[in-house]
CSV table of C-alpha atoms and ligand atoms in Angstrom, one decimal:
chain,number,residue,atom,x,y,z
R,1,MET,CA,34.9,-138.0,-133.0
R,2,SER,CA,36.5,-140.8,-135.0
R,3,SER,CA,40.0,-141.8,-133.6
R,4,PHE,CA,43.1,-140.4,-135.3
R,5,ILE,CA,46.7,-141.1,-135.2
R,6,GLN,CA,49.9,-139.8,-136.7
R,7,ARG,CA,51.9,-142.3,-138.8
R,8,CYS,CA,55.3,-142.0,-140.5
R,9,ILE,CA,54.9,-142.4,-144.3
R,10,ALA,CA,58.3,-144.3,-144.8
R,11,PRO,CA,57.0,-147.7,-146.0
R,12,ASP,CA,59.7,-149.4,-143.9
R,13,CYS,CA,59.0,-147.3,-140.8
R,14,GLN,CA,55.3,-146.5,-140.3
R,15,THR,CA,55.8,-145.7,-136.6
R,16,GLU,CA,52.6,-144.4,-135.0
R,17,TYR,CA,52.2,-141.4,-132.6
R,18,GLN,CA,49.2,-140.3,-130.7
R,19,ILE,CA,47.3,-137.4,-132.3
R,20,ASP,CA,48.3,-134.9,-129.8
R,21,GLU,CA,51.9,-135.7,-129.8
R,22,ARG,CA,53.9,-132.3,-130.8
R,23,LEU,CA,56.2,-133.4,-133.5
R,24,TYR,CA,56.5,-132.6,-137.2
R,25,VAL,CA,58.5,-135.6,-138.4
R,26,CYS,CA,58.9,-139.2,-137.2
R,27,SER,CA,61.4,-139.1,-134.2
R,28,ARG,CA,62.6,-142.7,-135.3
R,29,CYS,CA,63.5,-142.1,-139.0
R,30,GLY,CA,62.9,-138.4,-139.8
R,31,GLY,CA,60.1,-139.4,-142.3
R,32,LEU,CA,57.1,-137.1,-142.9
R,33,LEU,CA,54.0,-137.8,-140.8
R,34,ASP,CA,50.4,-138.5,-142.0
R,35,VAL,CA,47.1,-137.9,-140.0
R,36,VAL,CA,45.4,-141.2,-140.2
R,37,SER,CA,41.8,-142.0,-139.4
R,38,GLN,CA,41.2,-145.3,-137.9
R,39,ASP,CA,37.5,-145.4,-138.6
R,40,THR,CA,36.0,-148.0,-140.7
R,41,GLY,CA,33.7,-147.0,-143.5
R,42,VAL,CA,31.4,-143.9,-143.8
R,43,ASP,CA,28.1,-143.6,-145.4
R,44,ALA,CA,28.9,-141.6,-148.4
R,45,ALA,CA,25.3,-140.6,-149.3
R,46,SER,CA,24.4,-139.1,-146.0
R,47,LEU,CA,27.9,-137.4,-145.6
R,48,ARG,CA,27.3,-135.5,-148.8
R,49,GLU,CA,23.8,-134.6,-147.7
R,50,LEU,CA,25.2,-133.3,-144.2
R,51,TRP,CA,27.9,-131.2,-145.9
R,52,ARG,CA,25.4,-129.8,-148.2
R,53,THR,CA,23.1,-128.6,-145.5
R,54,ARG,CA,25.8,-127.1,-143.4
R,55,ARG,CA,26.2,-124.5,-146.2
R,56,SER,CA,23.2,-122.9,-145.4
R,57,SER,CA,23.7,-122.8,-141.6
R,58,LEU,CA,24.8,-119.7,-139.7
R,59,ALA,CA,27.4,-121.5,-137.4
R,60,THR,CA,31.0,-120.6,-138.1
R,61,ARG,CA,32.2,-124.2,-138.3
R,62,ASP,CA,29.4,-125.1,-140.8
R,63,ARG,CA,30.2,-122.1,-142.9
R,64,SER,CA,33.9,-122.7,-143.2
R,65,GLY,CA,34.7,-124.5,-146.4
R,66,VAL,CA,37.3,-126.4,-144.2
R,67,TRP,CA,35.4,-127.2,-141.0
R,68,ARG,CA,32.2,-128.1,-143.1
R,69,PHE,CA,34.1,-131.3,-143.8
R,70,ARG,CA,35.1,-131.9,-140.1
R,71,GLU,CA,34.3,-135.7,-140.1
R,72,PHE,CA,37.7,-136.2,-141.8
R,73,LEU,CA,39.5,-133.8,-139.5
R,74,PRO,CA,41.3,-135.0,-136.2
R,75,PHE,CA,39.3,-132.9,-133.8
R,76,ALA,CA,36.3,-133.4,-131.5
R,77,ASP,CA,33.0,-132.4,-133.1
R,78,ASP,CA,32.7,-129.4,-130.8
R,79,ALA,CA,36.3,-128.2,-130.8
R,80,GLU,CA,36.8,-124.5,-130.7
R,81,VAL,CA,38.1,-123.6,-134.0
R,82,VAL,CA,40.2,-120.7,-135.2
R,83,SER,CA,38.4,-119.7,-138.3
R,84,LEU,CA,38.3,-116.6,-140.7
R,85,GLY,CA,35.6,-118.1,-143.0
R,86,GLU,CA,38.1,-119.8,-145.2
R,87,GLY,CA,37.5,-122.1,-148.2
R,88,ASN,CA,34.1,-121.9,-150.2
R,89,THR,CA,36.0,-120.6,-153.2
R,90,PRO,CA,34.8,-120.5,-156.6
R,91,LEU,CA,35.3,-122.8,-159.6
R,92,TYR,CA,35.4,-120.8,-162.5
R,93,ASP,CA,35.0,-121.5,-166.2
R,94,ALA,CA,37.9,-119.9,-168.1
R,95,PRO,CA,36.9,-120.0,-171.8
R,96,ARG,CA,39.9,-117.9,-173.0
R,97,SER,CA,42.4,-119.8,-170.9
R,98,ALA,CA,40.8,-123.1,-172.5
R,99,ASP,CA,41.5,-121.9,-176.0
R,100,TYR,CA,45.1,-120.9,-175.1
R,101,CYS,CA,45.5,-124.5,-173.9
R,102,ARG,CA,43.6,-125.9,-177.0
R,103,LEU,CA,40.9,-127.3,-174.8
R,104,GLN,CA,37.2,-127.3,-174.9
R,105,ARG,CA,37.0,-126.4,-171.3
R,106,LEU,CA,39.2,-125.4,-168.7
R,107,ARG,CA,38.1,-124.8,-165.0
R,108,LEU,CA,40.0,-122.8,-162.5
R,109,LYS,CA,39.7,-123.4,-158.7
R,110,HIS,CA,40.4,-120.1,-157.1
R,111,GLN,CA,42.1,-120.5,-153.9
R,112,GLY,CA,43.2,-116.8,-154.0
R,113,CYS,CA,39.5,-116.1,-152.9
R,114,ASN,CA,40.4,-117.0,-149.3
R,115,PRO,CA,40.5,-114.6,-146.5
R,116,THR,CA,44.1,-113.5,-146.8
R,117,GLY,CA,44.1,-114.2,-150.6
R,118,SER,CA,45.9,-117.5,-150.9
R,119,PHE,CA,45.2,-121.3,-150.4
R,120,LYS,CA,47.4,-121.3,-147.1
R,121,ASP,CA,44.2,-120.3,-145.2
R,122,THR,CA,42.7,-123.7,-145.5
R,123,GLY,CA,45.6,-125.3,-143.8
R,124,MET,CA,46.4,-122.6,-141.3
R,125,THR,CA,42.8,-122.8,-139.7
R,126,VAL,CA,43.6,-126.3,-138.8
R,127,ALA,CA,47.3,-125.8,-138.0
R,128,VAL,CA,46.4,-122.8,-135.7
R,129,THR,CA,43.6,-124.7,-134.1
R,130,GLN,CA,45.8,-127.5,-133.2
R,131,ALA,CA,48.4,-124.9,-132.0
R,132,ARG,CA,45.9,-123.8,-129.5
R,133,LYS,CA,44.7,-127.0,-128.4
R,134,LEU,CA,48.4,-128.0,-127.8
R,135,GLY,CA,48.6,-125.0,-125.7
R,136,ALA,CA,51.5,-123.5,-127.7
R,137,ARG,CA,52.7,-120.1,-126.8
R,138,PHE,CA,54.5,-119.0,-129.9
R,139,VAL,CA,53.8,-120.1,-133.6
R,140,ALA,CA,56.2,-119.6,-136.4
R,141,CYS,CA,56.8,-120.4,-140.1
R,142,ALA,CA,59.5,-119.8,-142.9
R,143,SER,CA,57.8,-118.3,-145.9
R,144,THR,CA,58.0,-116.8,-149.4
R,145,GLY,CA,55.1,-114.6,-148.4
R,146,ASN,CA,51.7,-116.2,-148.4
R,147,THR,CA,52.1,-118.7,-145.4
R,148,ALA,CA,53.4,-115.7,-143.7
R,149,ALA,CA,50.3,-113.5,-144.3
R,150,SER,CA,48.1,-116.4,-143.5
R,151,LEU,CA,49.8,-117.3,-140.2
R,152,ALA,CA,50.0,-113.7,-139.1
R,153,ALA,CA,46.1,-113.5,-139.6
R,154,TYR,CA,45.0,-116.7,-138.0
R,155,ALA,CA,47.5,-116.2,-134.9
R,156,ALA,CA,46.1,-112.7,-134.5
R,157,ARG,CA,42.6,-114.3,-134.3
R,158,ALA,CA,43.8,-116.8,-131.9
R,159,ASP,CA,45.7,-114.3,-129.8
R,160,LEU,CA,48.8,-116.2,-130.2
R,161,PRO,CA,52.1,-114.4,-130.8
R,162,CYS,CA,53.7,-115.3,-134.0
R,163,ALA,CA,57.0,-114.8,-136.1
R,164,ILE,CA,57.6,-115.2,-139.7
R,165,ILE,CA,60.9,-115.8,-141.1
R,166,VAL,CA,61.3,-114.6,-144.7
R,167,PRO,CA,64.2,-114.3,-147.3
R,168,GLY,CA,65.1,-110.5,-147.1
R,169,GLY,CA,64.2,-108.5,-150.2
R,170,GLN,CA,62.4,-111.6,-151.9
R,171,VAL,CA,58.9,-111.1,-150.8
R,172,SER,CA,56.2,-109.2,-152.5
R,173,HIS,CA,55.2,-105.9,-150.6
R,174,ALA,CA,51.7,-107.0,-150.6
R,175,LYS,CA,52.3,-110.1,-148.7
R,176,LEU,CA,54.8,-108.3,-146.2
R,177,ALA,CA,52.3,-105.6,-145.8
R,178,GLN,CA,49.6,-108.3,-144.6
R,179,ALA,CA,52.0,-109.8,-142.0
R,180,LEU,CA,53.1,-106.5,-140.5
R,181,ASP,CA,49.3,-105.3,-140.2
R,182,TYR,CA,48.3,-108.4,-138.6
R,183,GLY,CA,50.8,-107.8,-136.0
R,184,ALA,CA,53.4,-110.7,-136.7
R,185,LYS,CA,57.1,-110.4,-135.9
R,186,VAL,CA,58.6,-110.2,-139.2
R,187,LEU,CA,62.2,-111.5,-139.5
R,188,GLU,CA,64.1,-110.9,-142.7
R,189,VAL,CA,66.9,-113.3,-143.2
R,190,GLU,CA,69.9,-112.9,-145.5
R,191,GLY,CA,69.5,-115.9,-147.6
R,192,ASN,CA,66.6,-117.7,-149.5
R,193,PHE,CA,63.6,-119.5,-148.5
R,194,ASP,CA,65.4,-122.7,-148.0
R,195,SER,CA,67.6,-121.2,-145.3
R,196,CYS,CA,64.7,-119.8,-143.7
R,197,MET,CA,63.2,-123.2,-143.5
R,198,SER,CA,66.2,-124.9,-142.1
R,199,VAL,CA,66.7,-122.4,-139.5
R,200,ILE,CA,63.1,-122.4,-138.3
R,201,ARG,CA,63.1,-126.3,-138.2
R,202,GLU,CA,66.1,-126.1,-135.8
R,203,LEU,CA,64.4,-123.5,-133.8
R,204,SER,CA,61.2,-125.7,-133.4
R,205,GLU,CA,63.2,-128.7,-132.2
R,206,ASP,CA,63.2,-127.6,-128.5
R,207,GLY,CA,59.6,-126.8,-128.5
R,208,SER,CA,59.9,-123.1,-128.0
R,209,VAL,CA,57.9,-122.5,-131.0
R,210,TYR,CA,55.2,-124.3,-132.8
R,211,LEU,CA,56.0,-124.6,-136.5
R,212,VAL,CA,53.1,-124.3,-139.0
R,213,ASN,CA,54.9,-124.8,-142.4
R,214,SER,CA,53.3,-127.7,-144.4
R,215,ILE,CA,55.7,-130.1,-143.0
R,216,ASN,CA,53.3,-130.0,-140.0
R,217,PRO,CA,50.6,-132.7,-141.0
R,218,PHE,CA,47.7,-130.6,-139.6
R,219,ARG,CA,48.3,-128.0,-142.4
R,220,ILE,CA,47.9,-130.8,-144.7
R,221,GLU,CA,44.7,-131.8,-143.2
R,222,GLY,CA,43.1,-128.5,-143.6
R,223,GLN,CA,44.4,-128.2,-147.2
R,224,LYS,CA,43.2,-131.6,-148.3
R,225,THR,CA,39.4,-130.4,-147.7
R,226,VAL,CA,39.9,-128.3,-151.0
R,227,ALA,CA,39.7,-131.7,-152.8
R,228,PHE,CA,36.4,-132.4,-151.0
R,229,GLU,CA,35.1,-129.0,-152.0
R,230,LEU,CA,36.1,-129.4,-155.4
R,231,ALA,CA,34.6,-132.8,-155.8
R,232,GLU,CA,31.5,-131.4,-154.5
R,233,GLN,CA,31.4,-128.7,-156.9
R,234,LEU,CA,31.7,-131.0,-159.7
R,235,GLU,CA,28.9,-133.2,-158.3
R,236,TRP,CA,31.4,-135.8,-157.2
R,237,ARG,CA,32.5,-136.5,-160.7
R,238,VAL,CA,36.4,-135.8,-160.5
R,239,PRO,CA,38.2,-134.3,-163.5
R,240,ASP,CA,40.6,-136.3,-165.6
R,241,HIS,CA,43.4,-133.9,-164.5
R,242,LEU,CA,44.4,-131.7,-161.6
R,243,VAL,CA,47.1,-129.4,-162.2
R,244,LEU,CA,48.9,-127.3,-159.5
R,245,PRO,CA,51.9,-125.4,-158.8
R,246,GLY,CA,54.7,-126.9,-157.0
R,247,GLY,CA,57.0,-125.1,-154.5
R,248,ASN,CA,57.5,-126.7,-150.9
R,249,LEU,CA,55.0,-129.3,-152.2
R,250,GLY,CA,52.6,-129.3,-149.3
R,251,ASN,CA,49.6,-128.5,-151.6
R,252,SER,CA,50.1,-131.4,-154.0
R,253,SER,CA,50.6,-133.6,-151.1
R,254,ALA,CA,47.3,-132.5,-149.6
R,255,PHE,CA,45.3,-133.0,-152.9
R,256,GLY,CA,46.7,-136.4,-153.2
R,257,LYS,CA,45.7,-137.2,-149.6
R,258,GLY,CA,42.2,-135.6,-150.0
R,259,PHE,CA,41.4,-137.5,-153.1
R,260,ARG,CA,42.8,-140.7,-151.7
R,261,GLU,CA,40.3,-140.5,-148.6
R,262,LEU,CA,37.4,-139.6,-150.9
R,263,LEU,CA,38.1,-142.6,-153.1
R,264,LYS,CA,38.6,-144.9,-150.0
R,265,SER,CA,35.2,-143.6,-148.6
R,266,GLY,CA,33.3,-144.3,-151.8
R,267,LEU,CA,32.7,-140.5,-152.2
R,268,ILE,CA,34.3,-140.7,-155.8
R,269,ASP,CA,35.0,-143.5,-157.9
R,270,ARG,CA,38.4,-142.6,-159.3
R,271,LEU,CA,41.5,-140.2,-158.9
R,272,PRO,CA,42.4,-137.3,-161.0
R,273,LYS,CA,45.7,-137.4,-162.6
R,274,ILE,CA,47.7,-134.9,-160.2
R,275,THR,CA,50.2,-132.9,-162.3
R,276,VAL,CA,52.6,-130.6,-160.5
R,277,VAL,CA,54.2,-127.7,-162.5
R,278,GLN,CA,57.3,-125.9,-161.4
R,279,ALA,CA,59.1,-122.9,-162.7
R,280,ALA,CA,62.2,-124.2,-164.8
R,281,GLY,CA,64.6,-122.1,-162.6
R,282,ALA,CA,63.2,-123.6,-159.4
R,283,ALA,CA,62.5,-127.1,-160.3
R,284,PRO,CA,64.2,-129.7,-157.9
R,285,PHE,CA,61.0,-131.9,-157.9
R,286,ALA,CA,60.7,-131.9,-161.8
R,287,ARG,CA,64.3,-132.9,-162.2
R,288,PHE,CA,64.1,-135.6,-159.7
R,289,TYR,CA,61.0,-136.9,-161.4
R,290,THR,CA,62.4,-136.8,-164.9
R,291,GLU,CA,65.8,-138.1,-164.2
R,292,ARG,CA,64.7,-141.1,-162.3
R,293,GLU,CA,68.0,-142.9,-162.4
R,294,SER,CA,68.8,-141.9,-158.6
R,295,ASN,CA,66.7,-142.3,-155.3
R,296,ILE,CA,68.5,-139.3,-154.0
R,297,PHE,CA,66.5,-136.1,-154.1
R,298,LEU,CA,69.0,-133.4,-155.1
R,299,ASN,CA,68.2,-129.9,-154.0
R,300,GLU,CA,68.7,-126.9,-156.1
R,301,GLU,CA,71.0,-124.4,-154.4
R,302,HIS,CA,70.2,-121.2,-156.3
R,303,PRO,CA,66.6,-121.4,-157.2
R,304,GLN,CA,65.5,-118.6,-159.5
R,305,THR,CA,62.2,-117.5,-160.7
R,306,LEU,CA,60.0,-114.3,-160.8
R,307,ALA,CA,57.2,-116.4,-159.3
R,308,SER,CA,58.7,-115.6,-155.9
R,309,ALA,CA,56.1,-117.8,-154.0
R,310,ILE,CA,57.7,-121.0,-155.5
R,311,LYS,CA,61.2,-119.8,-155.5
R,312,ILE,CA,62.3,-123.0,-153.5
R,313,GLY,CA,65.2,-125.4,-154.1
R,314,ALA,CA,64.8,-127.8,-151.1
R,315,PRO,CA,61.0,-128.6,-150.9
R,316,VAL,CA,60.2,-130.6,-147.5
R,317,SER,CA,57.1,-132.2,-148.6
R,318,TRP,CA,58.5,-134.1,-151.7
R,319,PRO,CA,58.1,-137.7,-150.7
R,320,LYS,CA,54.2,-137.0,-150.1
R,321,ALA,CA,53.9,-135.1,-153.4
R,322,LEU,CA,55.7,-137.9,-155.2
R,323,ARG,CA,53.1,-140.4,-153.7
R,324,ALA,CA,50.5,-138.2,-155.0
R,325,VAL,CA,51.6,-138.0,-158.5
R,326,HIS,CA,52.5,-141.8,-158.8
R,327,GLU,CA,49.1,-142.9,-157.1
R,328,THR,CA,47.2,-140.8,-159.5
R,329,GLY,CA,49.2,-141.4,-162.6
R,330,GLY,CA,50.1,-137.8,-163.1
R,331,SER,CA,53.4,-136.1,-163.9
R,332,VAL,CA,55.8,-133.2,-163.0
R,333,ILE,CA,56.9,-130.7,-165.6
R,334,THR,CA,58.4,-127.3,-165.9
R,335,VAL,CA,57.5,-124.1,-167.6
R,336,THR,CA,59.6,-121.1,-168.4
R,337,GLU,CA,59.5,-117.6,-167.2
R,338,GLN,CA,58.0,-116.4,-170.5
R,339,GLU,CA,55.4,-119.1,-170.4
R,340,ILE,CA,54.3,-118.0,-167.0
R,341,ALA,CA,54.0,-114.4,-167.7
R,342,ASP,CA,52.0,-115.0,-170.9
R,343,ALA,CA,49.8,-117.6,-169.1
R,344,LYS,CA,49.1,-115.1,-166.2
R,345,ALA,CA,47.9,-112.4,-168.7
R,346,VAL,CA,45.7,-114.8,-170.4
R,347,ILE,CA,44.0,-115.9,-167.2
R,348,GLY,CA,43.4,-112.2,-166.6
R,349,ARG,CA,41.6,-111.8,-169.9
R,350,ASP,CA,39.1,-114.3,-168.4
R,351,GLY,CA,38.6,-111.7,-165.6
R,352,ILE,CA,40.3,-113.9,-163.2
R,353,GLY,CA,43.4,-112.5,-161.4
R,354,CYS,CA,45.8,-114.8,-160.0
R,355,GLU,CA,49.6,-114.3,-159.0
R,356,PRO,CA,52.5,-115.6,-161.1
R,357,ALA,CA,53.1,-118.8,-159.3
R,358,SER,CA,49.4,-119.9,-159.9
R,359,ALA,CA,49.8,-119.2,-163.7
R,360,THR,CA,52.3,-122.0,-164.1
R,361,THR,CA,49.2,-124.3,-164.2
R,362,VAL,CA,47.7,-122.9,-167.4
R,363,ALA,CA,51.3,-122.6,-168.9
R,364,GLY,CA,51.9,-126.2,-168.0
R,365,ILE,CA,48.3,-127.5,-169.4
R,366,ARG,CA,49.2,-125.9,-172.6
R,367,LYS,CA,52.3,-128.1,-172.7
R,368,LEU,CA,50.8,-131.3,-171.5
R,369,ALA,CA,49.3,-133.8,-174.1
R,370,ILE,CA,45.6,-133.6,-173.0
R,371,LYS,CA,42.9,-134.3,-175.4
R,372,GLU,CA,40.7,-131.5,-176.2
R,373,ASP,CA,37.7,-132.9,-174.5
R,374,GLU,CA,39.3,-134.2,-171.3
R,375,PRO,CA,37.9,-132.4,-168.1
R,376,VAL,CA,40.7,-130.3,-166.6
R,377,VAL,CA,40.8,-128.2,-163.4
R,378,ALA,CA,43.7,-126.0,-162.6
R,379,VAL,CA,44.4,-124.7,-159.0
R,380,LEU,CA,45.0,-121.0,-158.8
R,381,THR,CA,46.8,-120.6,-155.4
R,382,GLY,CA,47.0,-116.9,-155.0
R,383,HIS,CA,45.4,-113.7,-155.8
R,384,LEU,CA,46.5,-111.1,-158.4
R,385,LEU,CA,46.7,-108.4,-155.8
R,386,LYS,CA,49.5,-110.4,-154.0
R,387,ASP,CA,52.1,-109.3,-156.7
R,388,THR,CA,51.1,-106.1,-158.6
R,389,ASP,CA,54.6,-105.2,-159.3
R,390,TYR,CA,55.1,-108.1,-161.5
R,391,VAL,CA,51.7,-107.2,-163.3
R,392,MET,CA,52.6,-103.7,-163.8
R,393,LYS,CA,56.1,-104.6,-165.3
R,394,TYR,CA,54.6,-107.2,-167.7
R,395,HIS,CA,52.1,-104.7,-169.1
R,396,SER,CA,54.6,-102.0,-169.4
R,397,ARG,CA,57.1,-104.2,-171.2
R,398,SER,CA,59.8,-104.1,-168.4
R,399,LEU,CA,59.5,-107.5,-166.8
R,400,ILE,CA,63.2,-108.9,-166.4
R,401,ALA,CA,63.8,-112.6,-166.1
R,402,PRO,CA,66.3,-113.7,-163.4
R,403,ASP,CA,68.8,-114.4,-166.3
R,404,GLY,CA,68.6,-110.8,-167.2
R,405,GLU,CA,66.6,-111.2,-170.3
R,406,ARG,CA,63.6,-108.9,-170.9
R,407,LEU,CA,60.4,-110.9,-171.3
R,408,ALA,CA,58.2,-110.2,-174.2
R,409,SER,CA,54.8,-108.9,-173.1
R,410,ASN,CA,52.8,-111.0,-175.7
R,411,PHE,CA,49.4,-110.2,-174.1
R,412,GLY,CA,50.6,-106.7,-172.8
R,413,ASN,CA,48.1,-104.0,-172.1
R,414,ALA,CA,50.1,-100.8,-171.2
R,415,PRO,CA,48.4,-97.7,-169.9
R,416,ILE,CA,47.9,-95.0,-172.7
R,417,ARG,CA,49.1,-91.5,-171.7
R,418,VAL,CA,46.4,-89.0,-173.3
R,419,SER,CA,45.6,-85.3,-172.8
R,420,ALA,CA,42.7,-84.3,-171.0
R,421,SER,CA,40.6,-83.5,-174.1
R,422,VAL,CA,37.5,-85.0,-175.4
R,423,ASP,CA,39.1,-85.3,-179.0
R,424,ALA,CA,42.2,-86.9,-177.9
R,425,ILE,CA,40.4,-89.6,-175.8
R,426,ARG,CA,37.9,-90.1,-178.7
R,427,ALA,CA,40.8,-90.7,-181.1
R,428,VAL,CA,42.4,-93.2,-178.9
R,429,LEU,CA,39.0,-95.0,-178.2
R,430,GLN,CA,38.4,-95.3,-182.0
R,431,GLN,CA,41.9,-97.1,-182.6
R,432,HIS,CA,40.9,-99.6,-179.9
R,433,VAL,CA,37.4,-100.5,-180.5
H,1,LIG,N1,51.4,-120.9,-155.1
H,1,LIG,C1,51.5,-119.9,-154.2
H,1,LIG,C2,50.8,-118.6,-154.4
H,1,LIG,C3,52.4,-120.1,-153.0
H,1,LIG,O1,52.3,-119.1,-152.3
H,1,LIG,C4,53.0,-121.3,-152.9
H,1,LIG,C5,53.8,-121.5,-151.6
H,1,LIG,C6,52.7,-122.3,-153.8
H,1,LIG,C7,52.0,-121.9,-155.0
H,1,LIG,C8,53.4,-123.5,-153.7
H,1,LIG,O2,52.8,-124.4,-153.0
H,1,LIG,O3,54.5,-124.9,-151.4
H,1,LIG,O4,52.3,-126.0,-151.3
H,1,LIG,O5,54.0,-126.5,-153.2
H,1,LIG,N2,54.1,-120.8,-150.8
H,1,LIG,C9,54.8,-121.0,-149.6
H,1,LIG,C10,54.7,-119.7,-148.7
H,1,LIG,C11,56.0,-121.6,-149.7
H,1,LIG,O6,55.6,-119.6,-147.9
H,1,LIG,O7,53.9,-118.9,-148.8
H,1,LIG,P1,53.5,-125.6,-152.1
């Protein structure tokens, strides 16, 4: 195994820690931690070949779309991993979405096709593997739903008790149902995601629970491999733009780190511009990015959006996400509730189902000044079945935005009531063909 350490990302701190020190942030300055490889140089050509051949292996670690890239993960080569066969997600061509964005071509990397239906699994396999390695007795997270579902599943596989802390009444039933079925202790808190996050951080301080939110650098290690998989799917030619939703900002941090490591290792020759899209009502990062006059990151006290996965006002990983955006020359933008809802329905017309938070990407791409022939990849973070309530309301014209306005269903497709007669059905079909 190569040697790895943990290092504080604050430029004026950079304190280093052993790889198995159990901490989430720098104990000196409170900064976020990176896992850093101390290896010098890799042979890009043979690594590409090795990763390709692993795809046809029958071994769990080779088949996982995360552990297949284990040369870049901080574990011994024969480490016992907690895996549900995550990763290996499709990269779809989406011609209708491309048209909608006035592009010749748009590709969608569908992270909703993971074992629990969201991108969280790629990080959770690594975080729970680390939890077991550290001998953790209890794992926990705060969540808007997907991290919870993912942790619940991986903790069950690892036979580790787990608790998830969620904002009461604000998580989709589908996500809660997953966590309940996988046996997690589900704690519903009065308050929003940010209060859940702050309480779980405090709780984890004495070491009684192992925290697996994306502030945990091992989560980021797993999620960074999606950049590897994507680059491989594109035959190691990176797109000009990579667009993803922003909530707690772990995912954008992970893509930034993944592409940076690929570039450093000579596996790719440039970086894609990473653009983060937030819902306008829950956009502390976008505001910070555009109002550059201060160095102080102001949290949003009352974030509001129907895209409940990203209803977050105090994202913990913003310094890493900012680094990714700056390093790659990307940007941070916002989209409205109406734009999210319509983009989601357009993605659906491509035969691809995602949850509302994921649709911020296509809504955002439509607003970005991208030339029609520039290669663009959007990351869909969760599956359509994660939030069917939203979908049904949109198509039956009853989706109400947080400000009380009813959203237009510009691509609505409401069910049609019809009597059980051949003539009646034929009449309806004739109207629609
Ligand atoms: N999309 C979906 C479907 C999500 O569930 C999340 C985050 C994001 C995007 C944003 O990703 O936080 O890395 O910027 N969900 C977390 C959760 C917060 O608890 O499931 P991020």
